[in-house]
mmCIF file of C-alpha atoms in Angstrom:
data_model
loop_
_atom_site.group_PDB
_atom_site.id
_atom_site.type_symbol
_atom_site.label_atom_id
_atom_site.label_comp_id
_atom_site.label_asym_id
_atom_site.label_seq_id
_atom_site.Cartn_x
_atom_site.Cartn_y
_atom_site.Cartn_z
ATOM 1 C CA MET R 1 0.000 0.000 0.000
ATOM 2 C CA GLY R 2 2.756 2.414 0.949
ATOM 3 C CA GLY R 3 4.636 1.784 -2.276
ATOM 4 C CA ALA R 4 1.466 2.251 -4.307
ATOM 5 C CA PHE R 5 0.674 5.582 -2.659
ATOM 6 C CA LEU R 6 4.253 6.826 -3.086
ATOM 7 C CA ALA R 7 4.533 5.696 -6.711
ATOM 8 C CA ALA R 8 1.250 7.414 -7.563
ATOM 9 C CA ALA R 9 2.383 10.578 -5.751
ATOM 10 C CA VAL R 10 5.783 10.721 -7.497
ATOM 11 C CA LEU R 11 4.334 10.294 -10.993
ATOM 12 C CA ALA R 12 1.550 12.786 -10.259
ATOM 13 C CA ARG R 13 4.127 15.371 -9.135
ATOM 14 C CA VAL R 14 6.145 14.832 -12.312
ATOM 15 C CA GLY R 15 2.988 15.110 -14.426
ATOM 16 C CA ALA R 16 1.901 18.297 -12.691
ATOM 17 C CA ARG R 17 5.138 19.975 -13.799
ATOM 18 C CA ILE R 18 4.349 19.314 -17.462
ATOM 19 C CA GLY R 19 0.596 19.869 -17.229
ATOM 20 C CA LEU R 20 -0.656 16.266 -17.368
ATOM 21 C CA PRO R 21 -3.791 15.184 -15.424
ATOM 22 C CA THR R 22 -3.314 12.798 -12.500
ATOM 23 C CA ILE R 23 -5.639 9.990 -13.625
ATOM 24 C CA PRO R 24 -3.534 8.481 -16.453
ATOM 25 C CA LEU R 25 -0.405 8.855 -14.294
ATOM 26 C CA PHE R 26 -1.979 6.846 -11.468
ATOM 27 C CA ILE R 27 -2.868 4.193 -14.074
ATOM 28 C CA LEU R 28 0.664 4.292 -15.495
ATOM 29 C CA ALA R 29 2.087 3.729 -12.011
ATOM 30 C CA GLY R 30 0.007 0.556 -11.738
ATOM 31 C CA ILE R 31 1.145 -0.672 -15.159
ATOM 32 C CA LEU R 32 4.853 -0.056 -14.445
ATOM 33 C CA LEU R 33 4.788 -1.702 -11.003
ATOM 34 C CA GLY R 34 2.385 -4.525 -11.822
ATOM 35 C CA PRO R 35 3.036 -8.177 -12.687
ATOM 36 C CA HIS R 36 2.709 -7.717 -16.462
ATOM 37 C CA THR R 37 5.639 -5.303 -16.927
ATOM 38 C CA PRO R 38 9.354 -6.270 -16.807
ATOM 39 C CA GLY R 39 11.382 -4.926 -13.917
ATOM 40 C CA PHE R 40 10.492 -4.362 -10.286
ATOM 41 C CA VAL R 41 7.080 -5.785 -9.331
ATOM 42 C CA LEU R 42 5.448 -4.046 -6.379
ATOM 43 C CA VAL R 43 2.147 -5.984 -6.513
ATOM 44 C CA SER R 44 2.318 -9.490 -7.937
ATOM 45 C CA ASP R 45 -1.419 -10.193 -7.574
ATOM 46 C CA PRO R 46 -3.804 -7.346 -8.571
ATOM 47 C CA HIS R 47 -6.516 -8.918 -6.396
ATOM 48 C CA GLU R 48 -4.533 -7.826 -3.341
ATOM 49 C CA MET R 49 -5.626 -4.257 -4.123
ATOM 50 C CA GLU R 50 -9.239 -5.198 -4.797
ATOM 51 C CA MET R 51 -10.744 -3.883 -1.550
ATOM 52 C CA LEU R 52 -8.783 -0.607 -1.705
ATOM 53 C CA SER R 53 -9.886 -0.165 -5.301
ATOM 54 C CA ALA R 54 -13.525 -0.796 -4.406
ATOM 55 C CA LEU R 55 -13.312 1.677 -1.527
ATOM 56 C CA GLY R 56 -11.868 4.298 -3.885
ATOM 57 C CA LEU R 57 -14.753 3.868 -6.317
ATOM 58 C CA VAL R 58 -17.307 4.018 -3.487
ATOM 59 C CA LEU R 59 -15.849 7.270 -2.130
ATOM 60 C CA LEU R 60 -15.665 8.866 -5.580
ATOM 61 C CA LEU R 61 -19.345 8.147 -6.208
ATOM 62 C CA PHE R 62 -20.300 9.115 -2.647
ATOM 63 C CA TYR R 63 -18.684 12.508 -3.262
ATOM 64 C CA LEU R 64 -20.531 12.799 -6.571
ATOM 65 C CA GLY R 65 -23.819 12.217 -4.725
ATOM 66 C CA LEU R 66 -22.971 14.939 -2.217
ATOM 67 C CA GLU R 67 -22.461 17.387 -5.080
ATOM 68 C CA PHE R 68 -25.649 16.380 -6.920
ATOM 69 C CA HIS R 69 -28.479 18.078 -5.041
ATOM 70 C CA LEU R 70 -32.024 16.736 -4.972
ATOM 71 C CA ASP R 71 -33.301 20.115 -6.139
ATOM 72 C CA ASP R 72 -31.376 19.590 -9.371
ATOM 73 C CA LEU R 73 -33.028 16.211 -9.855
ATOM 74 C CA LYS R 74 -36.517 17.588 -9.248
ATOM 75 C CA ALA R 75 -35.990 20.678 -11.400
ATOM 76 C CA GLY R 76 -34.414 18.965 -14.401
ATOM 77 C CA GLY R 77 -35.832 15.450 -14.343
ATOM 78 C CA ARG R 78 -37.324 15.492 -17.829
ATOM 79 C CA ARG R 79 -34.310 17.114 -19.502
ATOM 80 C CA MET R 80 -31.973 14.841 -17.542
ATOM 81 C CA ALA R 81 -33.826 11.739 -18.765
ATOM 82 C CA LEU R 82 -33.889 13.031 -22.343
ATOM 83 C CA SER R 83 -30.181 13.933 -22.466
ATOM 84 C CA GLY R 84 -29.202 10.687 -20.724
ATOM 85 C CA GLY R 85 -31.385 8.645 -23.035
ATOM 86 C CA THR R 86 -29.873 10.377 -26.072
ATOM 87 C CA TYR R 87 -26.351 9.679 -24.842
ATOM 88 C CA LEU R 88 -27.114 5.994 -24.223
ATOM 89 C CA ALA R 89 -28.949 5.531 -27.528
ATOM 90 C CA LEU R 90 -26.011 6.932 -29.494
ATOM 91 C CA ASN R 91 -23.169 5.245 -27.604
ATOM 92 C CA VAL R 92 -24.741 1.892 -26.710
ATOM 93 C CA GLY R 93 -26.235 1.623 -30.202
ATOM 94 C CA ALA R 94 -22.873 2.377 -31.795
ATOM 95 C CA GLY R 95 -21.163 -0.096 -29.467
ATOM 96 C CA LEU R 96 -23.594 -2.860 -30.409
ATOM 97 C CA ALA R 97 -23.146 -2.157 -34.132
ATOM 98 C CA PHE R 98 -19.369 -2.074 -33.696
ATOM 99 C CA GLY R 99 -19.471 -5.413 -31.859
ATOM 100 C CA PHE R 100 -21.410 -7.089 -34.674
ATOM 101 C CA ALA R 101 -19.087 -5.497 -37.254
ATOM 102 C CA LEU R 102 -16.071 -7.136 -35.577
ATOM 103 C CA GLY R 103 -17.727 -10.530 -36.028
ATOM 104 C CA TRP R 104 -16.611 -11.949 -32.664
ATOM 105 C CA GLY R 105 -20.069 -13.260 -31.738
ATOM 106 C CA THR R 106 -23.456 -12.122 -30.417
ATOM 107 C CA SER R 107 -22.548 -12.340 -26.716
ATOM 108 C CA GLU R 108 -19.344 -10.436 -27.422
ATOM 109 C CA ALA R 109 -21.322 -7.736 -29.241
ATOM 110 C CA LEU R 110 -23.651 -7.352 -26.247
ATOM 111 C CA VAL R 111 -20.624 -6.931 -23.977
ATOM 112 C CA LEU R 112 -19.066 -4.353 -26.322
ATOM 113 C CA ALA R 113 -22.327 -2.388 -26.343
ATOM 114 C CA GLY R 114 -21.834 -1.759 -22.627
ATOM 115 C CA VAL R 115 -18.094 -1.195 -22.902
ATOM 116 C CA LEU R 116 -18.456 1.514 -25.566
ATOM 117 C CA GLY R 117 -21.719 2.884 -24.202
ATOM 118 C CA ILE R 118 -21.102 3.669 -20.515
ATOM 119 C CA SER R 119 -18.828 6.429 -19.224
ATOM 120 C CA SER R 120 -16.565 6.020 -16.206
ATOM 121 C CA SER R 121 -18.327 7.645 -13.248
ATOM 122 C CA ALA R 122 -15.067 7.639 -11.302
ATOM 123 C CA ILE R 123 -13.035 9.385 -14.008
ATOM 124 C CA VAL R 124 -15.845 11.831 -14.826
ATOM 125 C CA THR R 125 -16.019 12.796 -11.144
ATOM 126 C CA LYS R 126 -12.245 13.240 -10.960
ATOM 127 C CA VAL R 127 -12.188 15.307 -14.170
ATOM 128 C CA LEU R 128 -14.908 17.639 -12.850
ATOM 129 C CA VAL R 129 -12.944 18.113 -9.626
ATOM 130 C CA ASP R 130 -9.569 18.593 -11.349
ATOM 131 C CA THR R 131 -10.897 21.092 -13.903
ATOM 132 C CA GLY R 132 -12.838 23.079 -11.285
ATOM 133 C CA ARG R 133 -16.116 22.739 -13.208
ATOM 134 C CA LEU R 134 -18.375 21.431 -10.445
ATOM 135 C CA GLY R 135 -20.129 24.803 -10.328
ATOM 136 C CA ASN R 136 -20.544 25.151 -14.107
ATOM 137 C CA ALA R 137 -24.021 25.129 -15.636
ATOM 138 C CA GLU R 138 -23.173 22.201 -17.957
ATOM 139 C CA THR R 139 -22.168 20.043 -14.978
ATOM 140 C CA LYS R 140 -25.855 19.420 -14.216
ATOM 141 C CA PRO R 141 -26.530 17.581 -17.498
ATOM 142 C CA ILE R 142 -23.195 15.744 -17.141
ATOM 143 C CA LEU R 143 -24.203 14.447 -13.713
ATOM 144 C CA GLY R 144 -27.717 13.780 -14.988
ATOM 145 C CA ILE R 145 -26.340 11.611 -17.793
ATOM 146 C CA ILE R 146 -24.202 9.745 -15.245
ATOM 147 C CA VAL R 147 -27.284 9.065 -13.112
ATOM 148 C CA VAL R 148 -29.260 7.787 -16.121
ATOM 149 C CA GLU R 149 -26.273 5.633 -17.115
ATOM 150 C CA ASP R 150 -26.093 4.180 -13.614
ATOM 151 C CA ILE R 151 -29.778 3.236 -13.664
ATOM 152 C CA PHE R 152 -29.324 1.666 -17.100
ATOM 153 C CA LEU R 153 -26.183 -0.079 -15.859
ATOM 154 C CA ALA R 154 -28.083 -1.906 -13.097
ATOM 155 C CA LEU R 155 -30.753 -3.141 -15.507
ATOM 156 C CA TYR R 156 -28.207 -3.970 -18.224
ATOM 157 C CA LEU R 157 -26.083 -6.114 -15.900
ATOM 158 C CA ALA R 158 -29.154 -7.919 -14.607
ATOM 159 C CA ALA R 159 -30.188 -8.752 -18.196
ATOM 160 C CA LEU R 160 -26.669 -9.608 -19.415
ATOM 161 C CA GLN R 161 -25.692 -11.975 -16.605
ATOM 162 C CA PRO R 162 -28.044 -14.858 -17.563
ATOM 163 C CA ILE R 163 -27.027 -14.485 -21.233
ATOM 164 C CA LEU R 164 -23.308 -14.795 -20.447
ATOM 165 C CA SER R 165 -23.862 -17.638 -17.992
ATOM 166 C CA GLY R 166 -25.869 -19.559 -20.595
ATOM 167 C CA ALA R 167 -29.079 -19.466 -18.594
ATOM 168 C CA ASP R 168 -32.193 -19.850 -20.690
ATOM 169 C CA SER R 169 -34.647 -18.868 -17.979
ATOM 170 C CA LEU R 170 -36.369 -15.621 -18.925
ATOM 171 C CA GLY R 171 -38.170 -15.655 -15.581
ATOM 172 C CA SER R 172 -34.873 -15.644 -13.682
ATOM 173 C CA ALA R 173 -33.578 -12.693 -15.693
ATOM 174 C CA VAL R 174 -36.809 -10.741 -15.141
ATOM 175 C CA LEU R 175 -36.676 -11.526 -11.412
ATOM 176 C CA ASP R 176 -33.092 -10.257 -11.094
ATOM 177 C CA GLY R 177 -33.902 -7.106 -13.049
ATOM 178 C CA GLY R 178 -37.035 -6.491 -10.964
ATOM 179 C CA LYS R 179 -35.118 -6.907 -7.717
ATOM 180 C CA ALA R 180 -32.477 -4.413 -8.825
ATOM 181 C CA PHE R 181 -35.084 -1.898 -10.007
ATOM 182 C CA ALA R 182 -37.107 -2.218 -6.778
ATOM 183 C CA PHE R 183 -33.997 -1.543 -4.701
ATOM 184 C CA LEU R 184 -33.117 1.518 -6.787
ATOM 185 C CA LEU R 185 -36.675 2.785 -6.359
ATOM 186 C CA LEU R 186 -36.455 2.267 -2.596
ATOM 187 C CA LEU R 187 -33.210 4.258 -2.422
ATOM 188 C CA ALA R 188 -34.720 7.042 -4.528
ATOM 189 C CA LEU R 189 -37.762 7.267 -2.227
ATOM 190 C CA ALA R 190 -35.494 7.373 0.821
ATOM 191 C CA ALA R 191 -33.466 10.170 -0.736
ATOM 192 C CA ARG R 192 -36.654 12.070 -1.614
ATOM 193 C CA PHE R 193 -38.660 11.727 1.606
ATOM 194 C CA GLY R 194 -36.200 10.644 4.312
ATOM 195 C CA THR R 195 -33.952 13.702 4.472
ATOM 196 C CA ARG R 196 -35.235 14.962 7.847
ATOM 197 C CA ILE R 197 -34.782 11.611 9.566
ATOM 198 C CA VAL R 198 -31.309 11.143 8.068
ATOM 199 C CA SER R 199 -30.352 14.682 9.091
ATOM 200 C CA ARG R 200 -31.200 13.932 12.726
ATOM 201 C CA LEU R 201 -29.301 10.646 12.692
ATOM 202 C CA PHE R 202 -26.100 12.275 11.421
ATOM 203 C CA ASP R 203 -26.349 15.506 13.408
ATOM 204 C CA THR R 204 -23.208 15.802 15.580
ATOM 205 C CA ARG R 205 -20.613 18.484 16.291
ATOM 206 C CA ASP R 206 -17.837 15.903 16.591
ATOM 207 C CA ASP R 207 -15.957 15.545 13.292
ATOM 208 C CA GLU R 208 -14.616 12.128 14.287
ATOM 209 C CA LEU R 209 -18.097 10.706 14.831
ATOM 210 C CA LEU R 210 -19.351 12.319 11.632
ATOM 211 C CA VAL R 211 -16.540 10.777 9.536
ATOM 212 C CA ILE R 212 -17.135 7.323 11.008
ATOM 213 C CA SER R 213 -20.885 7.663 10.465
ATOM 214 C CA PHE R 214 -20.888 8.777 6.820
ATOM 215 C CA LEU R 215 -18.076 6.387 5.864
ATOM 216 C CA GLY R 216 -19.901 3.472 7.489
ATOM 217 C CA ALA R 217 -23.179 4.399 5.793
ATOM 218 C CA ALA R 218 -21.589 4.743 2.346
ATOM 219 C CA VAL R 219 -19.641 1.472 2.487
ATOM 220 C CA PHE R 220 -22.497 -0.480 4.100
ATOM 221 C CA MET R 221 -25.035 0.677 1.525
ATOM 222 C CA ALA R 222 -22.566 -0.136 -1.255
ATOM 223 C CA GLY R 223 -22.419 -3.714 0.034
ATOM 224 C CA VAL R 224 -26.201 -3.968 0.316
ATOM 225 C CA SER R 225 -26.585 -2.616 -3.222
ATOM 226 C CA GLU R 226 -24.256 -5.284 -4.590
ATOM 227 C CA TRP R 227 -26.291 -7.959 -2.804
ATOM 228 C CA PHE R 228 -29.422 -6.703 -4.596
ATOM 229 C CA GLY R 229 -27.700 -6.857 -7.978
ATOM 230 C CA VAL R 230 -27.061 -3.113 -8.223
ATOM 231 C CA ALA R 231 -23.544 -1.731 -8.732
ATOM 232 C CA ASP R 232 -22.013 -1.067 -5.312
ATOM 233 C CA ALA R 233 -21.049 2.499 -6.176
ATOM 234 C CA ILE R 234 -24.698 3.339 -6.910
ATOM 235 C CA GLY R 235 -25.598 2.695 -3.276
ATOM 236 C CA ALA R 236 -22.793 5.014 -2.180
ATOM 237 C CA PHE R 237 -24.015 7.639 -4.646
ATOM 238 C CA MET R 238 -27.525 7.509 -3.185
ATOM 239 C CA VAL R 239 -26.174 7.861 0.361
ATOM 240 C CA GLY R 240 -24.251 10.939 -0.784
ATOM 241 C CA LEU R 241 -27.413 12.265 -2.402
ATOM 242 C CA MET R 242 -29.281 11.933 0.900
ATOM 243 C CA LEU R 243 -26.534 13.364 3.102
ATOM 244 C CA GLY R 244 -25.828 16.267 0.758
ATOM 245 C CA SER R 245 -29.280 17.677 1.532
ATOM 246 C CA THR R 246 -28.870 17.470 5.324
ATOM 247 C CA THR R 247 -27.599 20.151 7.695
ATOM 248 C CA SER R 248 -24.315 18.208 7.964
ATOM 249 C CA GLY R 249 -23.862 18.113 4.168
ATOM 250 C CA PRO R 250 -21.322 20.967 3.836
ATOM 251 C CA ARG R 251 -19.148 19.528 6.632
ATOM 252 C CA ILE R 252 -19.274 16.035 5.137
ATOM 253 C CA LEU R 253 -18.257 17.448 1.752
ATOM 254 C CA LYS R 254 -15.174 18.988 3.360
ATOM 255 C CA LEU R 255 -14.275 15.986 5.517
ATOM 256 C CA VAL R 256 -14.523 13.411 2.712
ATOM 257 C CA HIS R 257 -12.041 15.270 0.445
ATOM 258 C CA PRO R 258 -8.796 13.652 1.679
ATOM 259 C CA LEU R 259 -10.410 10.199 1.781
ATOM 260 C CA ARG R 260 -11.720 10.602 -1.761
ATOM 261 C CA ASP R 261 -8.358 11.736 -3.101
ATOM 262 C CA ALA R 262 -6.300 9.033 -1.394
ATOM 263 C CA PHE R 263 -8.460 6.015 -2.160
ATOM 264 C CA GLY R 264 -9.474 7.351 -5.574
ATOM 265 C CA ALA R 265 -5.784 7.205 -6.505
ATOM 266 C CA MET R 266 -5.749 3.551 -5.438
ATOM 267 C CA PHE R 267 -8.701 2.795 -7.707
ATOM 268 C CA PHE R 268 -6.803 4.010 -10.769
ATOM 269 C CA PHE R 269 -3.544 2.383 -9.613
ATOM 270 C CA ALA R 270 -5.320 -0.979 -9.257
ATOM 271 C CA PHE R 271 -6.798 -0.530 -12.728
ATOM 272 C CA GLY R 272 -3.259 -0.180 -14.089
ATOM 273 C CA LEU R 273 -2.220 -3.412 -12.365
ATOM 274 C CA SER R 274 -4.765 -5.348 -14.424
ATOM 275 C CA ILE R 275 -3.389 -4.203 -17.798
ATOM 276 C CA ASP R 276 -0.908 -6.411 -19.670
ATOM 277 C CA PRO R 277 0.876 -4.176 -22.229
ATOM 278 C CA GLY R 278 2.028 -7.250 -24.189
ATOM 279 C CA ASP R 279 -1.560 -8.060 -25.231
ATOM 280 C CA LEU R 280 -2.336 -4.629 -26.609
ATOM 281 C CA PRO R 281 -0.635 -4.858 -30.078
ATOM 282 C CA THR R 282 -2.879 -7.795 -31.092
ATOM 283 C CA VAL R 283 -5.996 -5.602 -30.850
ATOM 284 C CA LEU R 284 -4.488 -2.257 -31.821
ATOM 285 C CA TRP R 285 -6.642 -1.541 -34.883
ATOM 286 C CA PRO R 286 -9.992 -2.527 -33.311
ATOM 287 C CA VAL R 287 -9.087 -0.345 -30.304
ATOM 288 C CA LEU R 288 -8.302 2.676 -32.487
ATOM 289 C CA ALA R 289 -11.512 2.155 -34.468
ATOM 290 C CA ALA R 290 -13.549 1.921 -31.260
ATOM 291 C CA VAL R 291 -11.937 5.103 -29.915
ATOM 292 C CA ALA R 292 -12.834 6.927 -33.149
ATOM 293 C CA VAL R 293 -16.453 5.726 -32.908
ATOM 294 C CA THR R 294 -16.667 6.873 -29.290
ATOM 295 C CA LEU R 295 -15.233 10.299 -30.118
ATOM 296 C CA VAL R 296 -17.832 10.875 -32.836
ATOM 297 C CA MET R 297 -20.746 9.615 -30.719
ATOM 298 C CA ASN R 298 -19.701 11.705 -27.730
ATOM 299 C CA VAL R 299 -19.547 14.882 -29.793
ATOM 300 C CA LEU R 300 -23.026 14.175 -31.197
ATOM 301 C CA ALA R 301 -24.355 13.378 -27.713
ATOM 302 C CA GLY R 302 -22.739 16.526 -26.298
ATOM 303 C CA LEU R 303 -24.364 18.655 -28.994
ATOM 304 C CA GLY R 304 -27.713 16.999 -28.290
ATOM 305 C CA ALA R 305 -27.493 17.557 -24.524
ATOM 306 C CA ALA R 306 -26.394 21.172 -25.049
ATOM 307 C CA ARG R 307 -29.382 21.792 -27.310
ATOM 308 C CA ILE R 308 -31.772 20.258 -24.763
ATOM 309 C CA TYR R 309 -30.426 22.593 -22.074
ATOM 310 C CA GLY R 310 -30.017 25.622 -24.351
ATOM 311 C CA PHE R 311 -26.211 25.751 -24.123
ATOM 312 C CA GLY R 312 -23.693 26.970 -26.695
ATOM 313 C CA PRO R 313 -20.629 25.305 -28.231
ATOM 314 C CA GLY R 314 -18.407 25.784 -25.150
ATOM 315 C CA PRO R 315 -20.621 23.791 -22.745
ATOM 316 C CA ALA R 316 -21.312 21.254 -25.529
ATOM 317 C CA ALA R 317 -17.567 20.651 -25.855
ATOM 318 C CA ASN R 318 -17.249 20.311 -22.075
ATOM 319 C CA ILE R 319 -20.054 17.729 -21.982
ATOM 320 C CA SER R 320 -18.550 15.754 -24.882
ATOM 321 C CA THR R 321 -15.029 15.597 -23.483
ATOM 322 C CA THR R 322 -15.887 15.133 -19.791
ATOM 323 C CA LEU R 323 -17.986 12.033 -20.545
ATOM 324 C CA LEU R 324 -15.407 10.562 -22.934
ATOM 325 C CA ALA R 325 -13.478 8.322 -20.518
ATOM 326 C CA ARG R 326 -14.370 4.670 -19.993
ATOM 327 C CA GLY R 327 -13.203 2.743 -16.937
ATOM 328 C CA GLU R 328 -14.536 0.688 -14.044
ATOM 329 C CA PHE R 329 -17.701 -0.630 -15.724
ATOM 330 C CA ALA R 330 -15.748 -1.811 -18.756
ATOM 331 C CA LEU R 331 -13.406 -3.716 -16.448
ATOM 332 C CA ILE R 332 -16.379 -5.395 -14.763
ATOM 333 C CA LEU R 333 -17.594 -6.507 -18.193
ATOM 334 C CA ALA R 334 -14.105 -7.761 -19.105
ATOM 335 C CA THR R 335 -14.114 -9.929 -15.982
ATOM 336 C CA MET R 336 -17.602 -11.272 -16.735
ATOM 337 C CA ALA R 337 -16.576 -12.067 -20.329
ATOM 338 C CA ALA R 338 -13.466 -13.944 -19.172
ATOM 339 C CA VAL R 339 -15.455 -16.023 -16.670
ATOM 340 C CA ALA R 340 -18.059 -16.828 -19.347
ATOM 341 C CA GLY R 341 -15.337 -18.061 -21.726
ATOM 342 C CA LEU R 342 -16.040 -15.535 -24.484
ATOM 343 C CA ASP R 343 -13.577 -14.585 -27.229
ATOM 344 C CA GLU R 344 -10.104 -14.261 -25.700
ATOM 345 C CA ARG R 345 -9.497 -11.047 -27.646
ATOM 346 C CA LEU R 346 -12.117 -9.242 -25.558
ATOM 347 C CA SER R 347 -9.978 -8.722 -22.456
ATOM 348 C CA PRO R 348 -6.955 -7.093 -24.165
ATOM 349 C CA PHE R 349 -9.300 -5.088 -26.384
ATOM 350 C CA ILE R 350 -11.197 -3.688 -23.390
ATOM 351 C CA ALA R 351 -7.948 -2.973 -21.527
ATOM 352 C CA GLY R 352 -6.454 -1.094 -24.484
ATOM 353 C CA TYR R 353 -9.670 0.799 -25.234
ATOM 354 C CA VAL R 354 -10.141 1.883 -21.625
ATOM 355 C CA LEU R 355 -6.484 2.853 -21.241
ATOM 356 C CA VAL R 356 -6.535 5.070 -24.349
ATOM 357 C CA LEU R 357 -9.733 6.833 -23.273
ATOM 358 C CA ALA R 358 -8.646 7.050 -19.627
ATOM 359 C CA VAL R 359 -5.650 9.050 -20.870
ATOM 360 C CA LEU R 360 -7.402 10.889 -23.707
ATOM 361 C CA GLY R 361 -10.531 11.803 -21.713
ATOM 362 C CA PRO R 362 -8.915 13.991 -19.000
ATOM 363 C CA LEU R 363 -6.536 15.539 -21.571
ATOM 364 C CA ALA R 364 -9.428 16.384 -23.900
ATOM 365 C CA ALA R 365 -11.530 17.768 -21.042
ATOM 366 C CA GLY R 366 -8.725 20.133 -20.081
ATOM 367 C CA ARG R 367 -8.489 21.381 -23.666
ATOM 368 C CA SER R 368 -12.176 21.351 -24.617
ATOM 369 C CA GLY R 369 -11.862 24.883 -25.989
ATOM 370 C CA TRP R 370 -10.178 23.448 -29.078
ATOM 371 C CA LEU R 371 -13.257 21.329 -29.798
ATOM 372 C CA ALA R 372 -15.607 24.235 -29.060
ATOM 373 C CA ARG R 373 -14.007 26.289 -31.860
ATOM 374 C CA ILE R 374 -14.852 23.730 -34.548
ATOM 375 C CA LEU R 375 -18.412 23.011 -33.357
ATOM 376 C CA PRO R 376 -21.319 24.867 -35.054
ATOM 377 C CA GLY R 377 -21.136 28.497 -33.954
ATOM 378 C CA GLY R 378 -17.889 27.883 -32.123
ATOM 379 C CA LYS R 379 -15.681 30.405 -33.908
ATOM 380 C CA GLY R 380 -18.030 33.293 -33.245
ATOM 381 C CA ALA R 381 -18.510 32.353 -29.585
ATOM 382 C CA TRP R 382 -14.754 31.988 -29.064
ATOM 383 C CA ALA R 383 -14.068 35.362 -30.693
ATOM 384 C CA ALA R 384 -16.710 37.003 -28.478
ATOM 385 C CA GLU R 385 -15.135 35.480 -25.359
ATOM 386 C CA ARG R 386 -11.696 36.721 -26.417
ATOM 387 C CA ALA R 387 -13.052 40.195 -27.072
ATOM 388 C CA ALA R 388 -14.694 40.280 -23.641
ATOM 389 C CA GLU R 389 -11.451 39.411 -21.832
ATOM 390 C CA PRO R 390 -9.812 42.390 -20.029
ATOM 391 C CA ARG R 391 -6.657 43.511 -21.758
ATOM 392 C CA GLU R 392 -3.569 44.729 -19.912
ATOM 393 C CA SER R 393 -2.698 48.348 -20.671
ATOM 394 C CA THR R 394 0.769 49.057 -22.075
ATOM 395 C CA PRO R 395 2.626 51.715 -20.100
ATOM 396 C CA VAL R 396 3.581 54.780 -22.175
ATOM 397 C CA GLY R 397 7.280 55.499 -22.476
#
């Protein structure tokens, strides 16, 4: 653990000097010190970091829930559903078509639909924090799309599991999907109507007790969610959603920062441990093609979401690039595909695809202005912004 933290810190410091985001550097640290790369091996078995990685994902999504206020959900529910549905239709549809075009099989195509279609909630959260855009107007549709994706994710996994396991029982699949949906509905009702009760339960002036309480609630609910067939991070997100509306919400937001940063780094480090660079050349061209498809679909989805919310090219570019990264969900699907004995090319393909977008996504988000200039109306908007900037006066003489 100590070596992992230090390696991530050293690479992040080096990257900060040359303007690189921290996420791909944390991943690179895992690749360099993992069992698949020649040289010194810090962690020989990636599963040793599994619990730390899970805790990092839980805390990242818990923080996202704290930032996403219930008022935003109530005020923009219809637009959120429409923008999220548009994003999923474009990206999941393109992923399914791409999977069939590769010709690896029907089950493989269904897996690739999820891999290409779902953004990384963890990386999106980290990008929003790193770029300082949590207060931006376009962050609401970004978070709304993430919420819609998470709901779809729970139902998608419930439907996909019996297909990959070879089960032919439609009733079993419907039962699993119904159980997951009922649990999500229960959490949503608790977040909507249980705020006063939750506020009283967590009301304390002692920071130590507050940290123990919110951390216990987030991790416990993540475990319960997984038991009900819902992604564990979704439970943590819902707990954050509830606590963010309580009187203790601002203090929790401040206290969770160091925990989120530390264990979030471990999530990305553990992701790097799972990547074998030697497998990547065999799937290079499919990976590059998939990245190109995702770039195009994300730009179209960003333009659609911006139009729904009445935004211009700048926010559209921010939406497109912030949601570009793929990560933890794709890795879950890679594991499921390996267990089910699907095409052996799937695992290296998913690893390469996620790695490219995990690096490209944060870099693109930090330079979204370049994309904004080439979007419809972008040149005029950029020129207006430049003209509005205060200019330094030149001293005479």
